[in-house]
Amino acid sequence: MIIVNEHAREFHLQTQNSSYIMKVSPSGHLLQVYYGRRLRHQSDFSALHQQFVSPISGTPCYSKAHPNFALETACVELGTSGKGDFREPALHIEHGDGSRVTDLVYKGYELHDHKVPLPDLPHAIDPNGEAQTLAITLHDTVKAVQVVLYYSVFPYVDAITRSQEVTNQGEESITLERALSFTLDFTHQNFELLSLEGKWANETQLNRRSLSKGVTSIDSKRGVSSSNHNPFLTLVEPSANENNGRCYGFALIYSGNHQAMAEVSPHGLTRVQLGINSFDFRWPLAPGEGFSTPEAVMTFSDKGLNRMSQNFHGFINRHIISPRWQNRLKPVQVNNWEATYFDFNESKLLRLAKKAKKLGVELFVLDDGWFGKRDSDSSSLGDYFDHKTKLPNGVTGIAEKIRDLGLEFGIWVEPEMISEDSELYRKHPEWAMTCPDREPSLGRNQLVLDMANPEVVGYLFAQLCDVFRRTKTSFVKWDHNRNFSDVYSRHLSKDQQHGYYHRYMLGTYDLLFRLQAEFPDILFESCSSGGNRFDMGMLFFMPQTWTSDNTDAVERMSIQYGTSLVFPLNTMGAHVSGRPSHQVLRITPIETRFNVAAFGALGYQLDLTRLTHFEERAIKEQIAWYKQHRQLLQYGRFYRLESPFESNHAQWMVVSETGEEALVGYYQKLQESNRGYERLYPQGLNVEQDYTIETRKQYMNIRQFGELVNGEIPMINLKDRGVFHGIVANRYLQEVDAEIYQLNGDALCYGGLPLKPQFNATEWTEHFRFIGDFGSRIYHIRAKDNDA
Ligand code: GLA
């Protein structure tokens, strides 16, 4: 709800659990009054206003008429520079006369009973008509520049989106030197900053640090939002943890260069800002022209990080994912990449598909290597015609055969890239992102296409339409495998080069808008060497993202844990891969690989035609079980319980809307000797209900027991590593002892579930759990009345 106190010139934005209050100061500036837990509405919030009662030495006062008011110490709604605010600005303009002072004051507001759309950029949507938008117009006191600040309120997910639109209403051209999406100022500095950082195969690592005076900045200058710094940050009070404490989360709905800053001023105010990176950004605005920034979303939780993440998850599921894909179950896929890499032919793929079908897989995704003469990563990007040696019947032929097997067909493309060794490059070298007279630096042997050139966008649209149509594909994996270098467009004028990174994104988004309209039934998966572009901008077009090229189960515990800070499970591509892990050479149990991947959009990415009998049976049961619980696994309310960043274990869970059913993932890195007692503390259940807790039926490979096999497992005499041991290990499914517990909801939630102790070097009985190195369990919790 948005309430305006006309007389007091105050705006109160209310969500279910938060309030955001602004006011117009006597000087006309729009000031931030309060952001936090929801407040009852009052006709006047002046008791909360900042007091400006005397001038501050060393700080310019705003004007003779307002001698006690200093912008430097005010909580403003949009930081500008030139009138005494020395903090980083959100908007910086060079005016026609070369002056660079901007002073914005209040002009008026408009209230809309809907979400106002944002042109040309991905943005929050509101298919169920839940949102309201407040548009506040500011104008410069001298120059003919107008800024509209948009605030859209999404009450059920405690989120508010913000963006600004700058219009040049004067006679001369102006230049935007910086245009971030929002400013939010707090009057104190009692915060820590939590962000997601990483690198290839090591995405979304948690980084929590104290703030101190000065600017802490995280950004991307790579052309993509990047795995190095996700366009997201949280300010948390120092004592906040997963379940307690105040957290302010911010994320950008954008996929290009971004910049986030948390700044503590000399007077102990904290400013947070997020938007397009101002590095290498200048945007000329001719008379009459306007510029809209991407939207940022902010959410407040006073119940710790879990609630903040649930707000983000709800926001993404209801207001970012296209309505066509909201709440739709993601298919179980097999992807041939780690099974074959570039080395495949039609019969190899069909064997893989047949086996996948037998195991219960629903979608076959043909990865890289099906086009041009692409037998390695050094050629053919841009040439989306059939690789006839590998696929004599073309991609259309294999697609048909896959469908005949009863599987859906999906295909990999990397449209924004070009190989030097390609027909496209030979024809259009000027379409590549390269600088005149400089040898371009290659990344993965390839160059980036100039997406700021509408001819390139048009070419790609035609090519992709052709591929998608003739293969009748129902799934597209859209890759983007290098960061930018040699940034220059041969299509743009000299003046436009400064905004190239953003123009690239506008071109890419234009292509995606067109494809989304043309192929609404295709499920797109975004990928950028894994999670190098995992952001809400891409999710707007593509309801899931390939979380990481690292499919090792242990590494994935951290990557998926970190990713869950912002992104819901149904958006995270998560695959079971082979042994050892192709990224880290670690061997983990097939059941753990599944138990981790099950909390995501599940897939298999290994050579299914070479499975042992043990693996085959385990996988068949995994897929059947996943399908049975898929709704909960993809859309349940998610809680992080134990952090792999701080512990030898990871735990997380999903719970149904009613709290009657839940699944807990429990993961161990290394087995510890003589370990103490463990309890499971689930969240989100109903204290007044009684629950049964049971482990998912899973299997152990007796190879794990080596020479202890005969002592620990009652079985005919086996010689460790003997031929017979191998045969039995590959065929025999040793069921893990089922754990079954019964507990009242209140005891379960408040007291925690005492788990059976782990194996302790003594004996193997049903009283112990044998988890072992890289072992795991999934606990299924059901309210007793619901027991089938
Ligand atoms: C990237 C992706 C992988 C795979 C390869 C194909 O690395 O992240 O999943 O698709 O490209 O070249």
PDB file of N, CA and C and ligand atoms in Angstrom, residues 200 337 342 367-368 374 412 444 477 479 481 527-530 546 549 605, ligand 1:
ATOM      1  N   TRP A 200      35.127 -18.502 -11.868  1.00  0.00           N
ATOM      2  CA  TRP A 200      34.645 -19.666 -12.617  1.00  0.00           C
ATOM      3  C   TRP A 200      34.749 -20.919 -11.741  1.00  0.00           C
ATOM      4  N   TRP A 337      27.059 -32.809 -22.286  1.00  0.00           N
ATOM      5  CA  TRP A 337      28.364 -32.149 -22.254  1.00  0.00           C
ATOM      6  C   TRP A 337      29.428 -32.987 -21.532  1.00  0.00           C
ATOM      7  N   PHE A 342      32.947 -32.669 -27.102  1.00  0.00           N
ATOM      8  CA  PHE A 342      32.679 -32.453 -28.535  1.00  0.00           C
ATOM      9  C   PHE A 342      32.625 -33.761 -29.326  1.00  0.00           C
ATOM     10  N   ASP A 367      24.242 -30.387 -26.170  1.00  0.00           N
ATOM     11  CA  ASP A 367      25.113 -29.256 -25.820  1.00  0.00           C
ATOM     12  C   ASP A 367      25.983 -28.863 -27.017  1.00  0.00           C
ATOM     13  N   ASP A 368      27.045 -28.199 -26.740  1.00  0.00           N
ATOM     14  CA  ASP A 368      27.941 -27.610 -27.731  1.00  0.00           C
ATOM     15  C   ASP A 368      28.449 -28.651 -28.750  1.00  0.00           C
ATOM     16  N   ARG A 374      32.358 -27.555 -35.646  1.00  0.00           N
ATOM     17  CA  ARG A 374      32.813 -27.339 -34.271  1.00  0.00           C
ATOM     18  C   ARG A 374      33.175 -28.663 -33.582  1.00  0.00           C
ATOM     19  N   TRP A 412      21.730 -26.336 -27.306  1.00  0.00           N
ATOM     20  CA  TRP A 412      22.696 -25.331 -26.806  1.00  0.00           C
ATOM     21  C   TRP A 412      23.032 -24.346 -27.909  1.00  0.00           C
ATOM     22  N   ARG A 444      38.572 -18.089 -24.451  1.00  0.00           N
ATOM     23  CA  ARG A 444      38.131 -19.401 -24.931  1.00  0.00           C
ATOM     24  C   ARG A 444      38.186 -19.442 -26.470  1.00  0.00           C
ATOM     25  N   LYS A 477      19.549 -23.889 -24.084  1.00  0.00           N
ATOM     26  CA  LYS A 477      20.609 -23.470 -23.153  1.00  0.00           C
ATOM     27  C   LYS A 477      21.399 -22.376 -23.850  1.00  0.00           C
ATOM     28  N   ASP A 479      24.302 -19.881 -23.891  1.00  0.00           N
ATOM     29  CA  ASP A 479      25.595 -19.726 -23.209  1.00  0.00           C
ATOM     30  C   ASP A 479      26.262 -18.400 -23.557  1.00  0.00           C
ATOM     31  N   ASN A 481      30.367 -17.398 -23.064  1.00  0.00           N
ATOM     32  CA  ASN A 481      31.544 -17.968 -22.415  1.00  0.00           C
ATOM     33  C   ASN A 481      32.783 -17.100 -22.323  1.00  0.00           C
ATOM     34  N   CYS A 527      23.238 -19.419 -19.250  1.00  0.00           N
ATOM     35  CA  CYS A 527      24.498 -20.005 -18.797  1.00  0.00           C
ATOM     36  C   CYS A 527      25.596 -19.039 -19.204  1.00  0.00           C
ATOM     37  N   SER A 528      26.601 -18.901 -18.390  1.00  0.00           N
ATOM     38  CA  SER A 528      27.739 -18.099 -18.779  1.00  0.00           C
ATOM     39  C   SER A 528      28.946 -18.750 -18.124  1.00  0.00           C
ATOM     40  N   SER A 529      29.487 -19.752 -18.799  1.00  0.00           N
ATOM     41  CA  SER A 529      30.513 -20.614 -18.178  1.00  0.00           C
ATOM     42  C   SER A 529      30.039 -21.011 -16.782  1.00  0.00           C
ATOM     43  N   GLY A 530      28.804 -21.397 -16.656  1.00  0.00           N
ATOM     44  CA  GLY A 530      28.189 -21.615 -15.345  1.00  0.00           C
ATOM     45  C   GLY A 530      27.533 -20.316 -14.919  1.00  0.00           C
ATOM     46  N   TRP A 546      22.222 -22.101 -15.389  1.00  0.00           N
ATOM     47  CA  TRP A 546      23.176 -23.164 -15.064  1.00  0.00           C
ATOM     48  C   TRP A 546      24.091 -22.599 -13.971  1.00  0.00           C
ATOM     49  N   ASP A 549      29.701 -24.503 -13.657  1.00  0.00           N
ATOM     50  CA  ASP A 549      30.305 -25.624 -14.379  1.00  0.00           C
ATOM     51  C   ASP A 549      30.864 -26.642 -13.401  1.00  0.00           C
ATOM     52  N   GLN A 605      24.450 -35.326 -16.006  1.00  0.00           N
ATOM     53  CA  GLN A 605      25.431 -34.907 -16.992  1.00  0.00           C
ATOM     54  C   GLN A 605      26.626 -35.850 -16.905  1.00  0.00           C
TER      55      GLN A 605
HETATM   56  C1  GLA B   1      30.312 -23.661 -21.097  1.00  0.00           C
HETATM   57  C2  GLA B   1      29.137 -24.150 -20.286  1.00  0.00           C
HETATM   58  C3  GLA B   1      29.154 -25.657 -20.241  1.00  0.00           C
HETATM   59  C4  GLA B   1      29.109 -26.196 -21.642  1.00  0.00           C
HETATM   60  C5  GLA B   1      30.253 -25.624 -22.461  1.00  0.00           C
HETATM   61  C6  GLA B   1      30.129 -26.001 -23.903  1.00  0.00           C
HETATM   62  O1  GLA B   1      31.508 -23.927 -20.464  1.00  0.00           O
HETATM   63  O2  GLA B   1      29.158 -23.595 -19.016  1.00  0.00           O
HETATM   64  O3  GLA B   1      28.073 -26.130 -19.493  1.00  0.00           O
HETATM   65  O4  GLA B   1      27.881 -25.886 -22.229  1.00  0.00           O
HETATM   66  O5  GLA B   1      30.284 -24.220 -22.383  1.00  0.00           O
HETATM   67  O6  GLA B   1      31.148 -25.461 -24.658  1.00  0.00           O
END
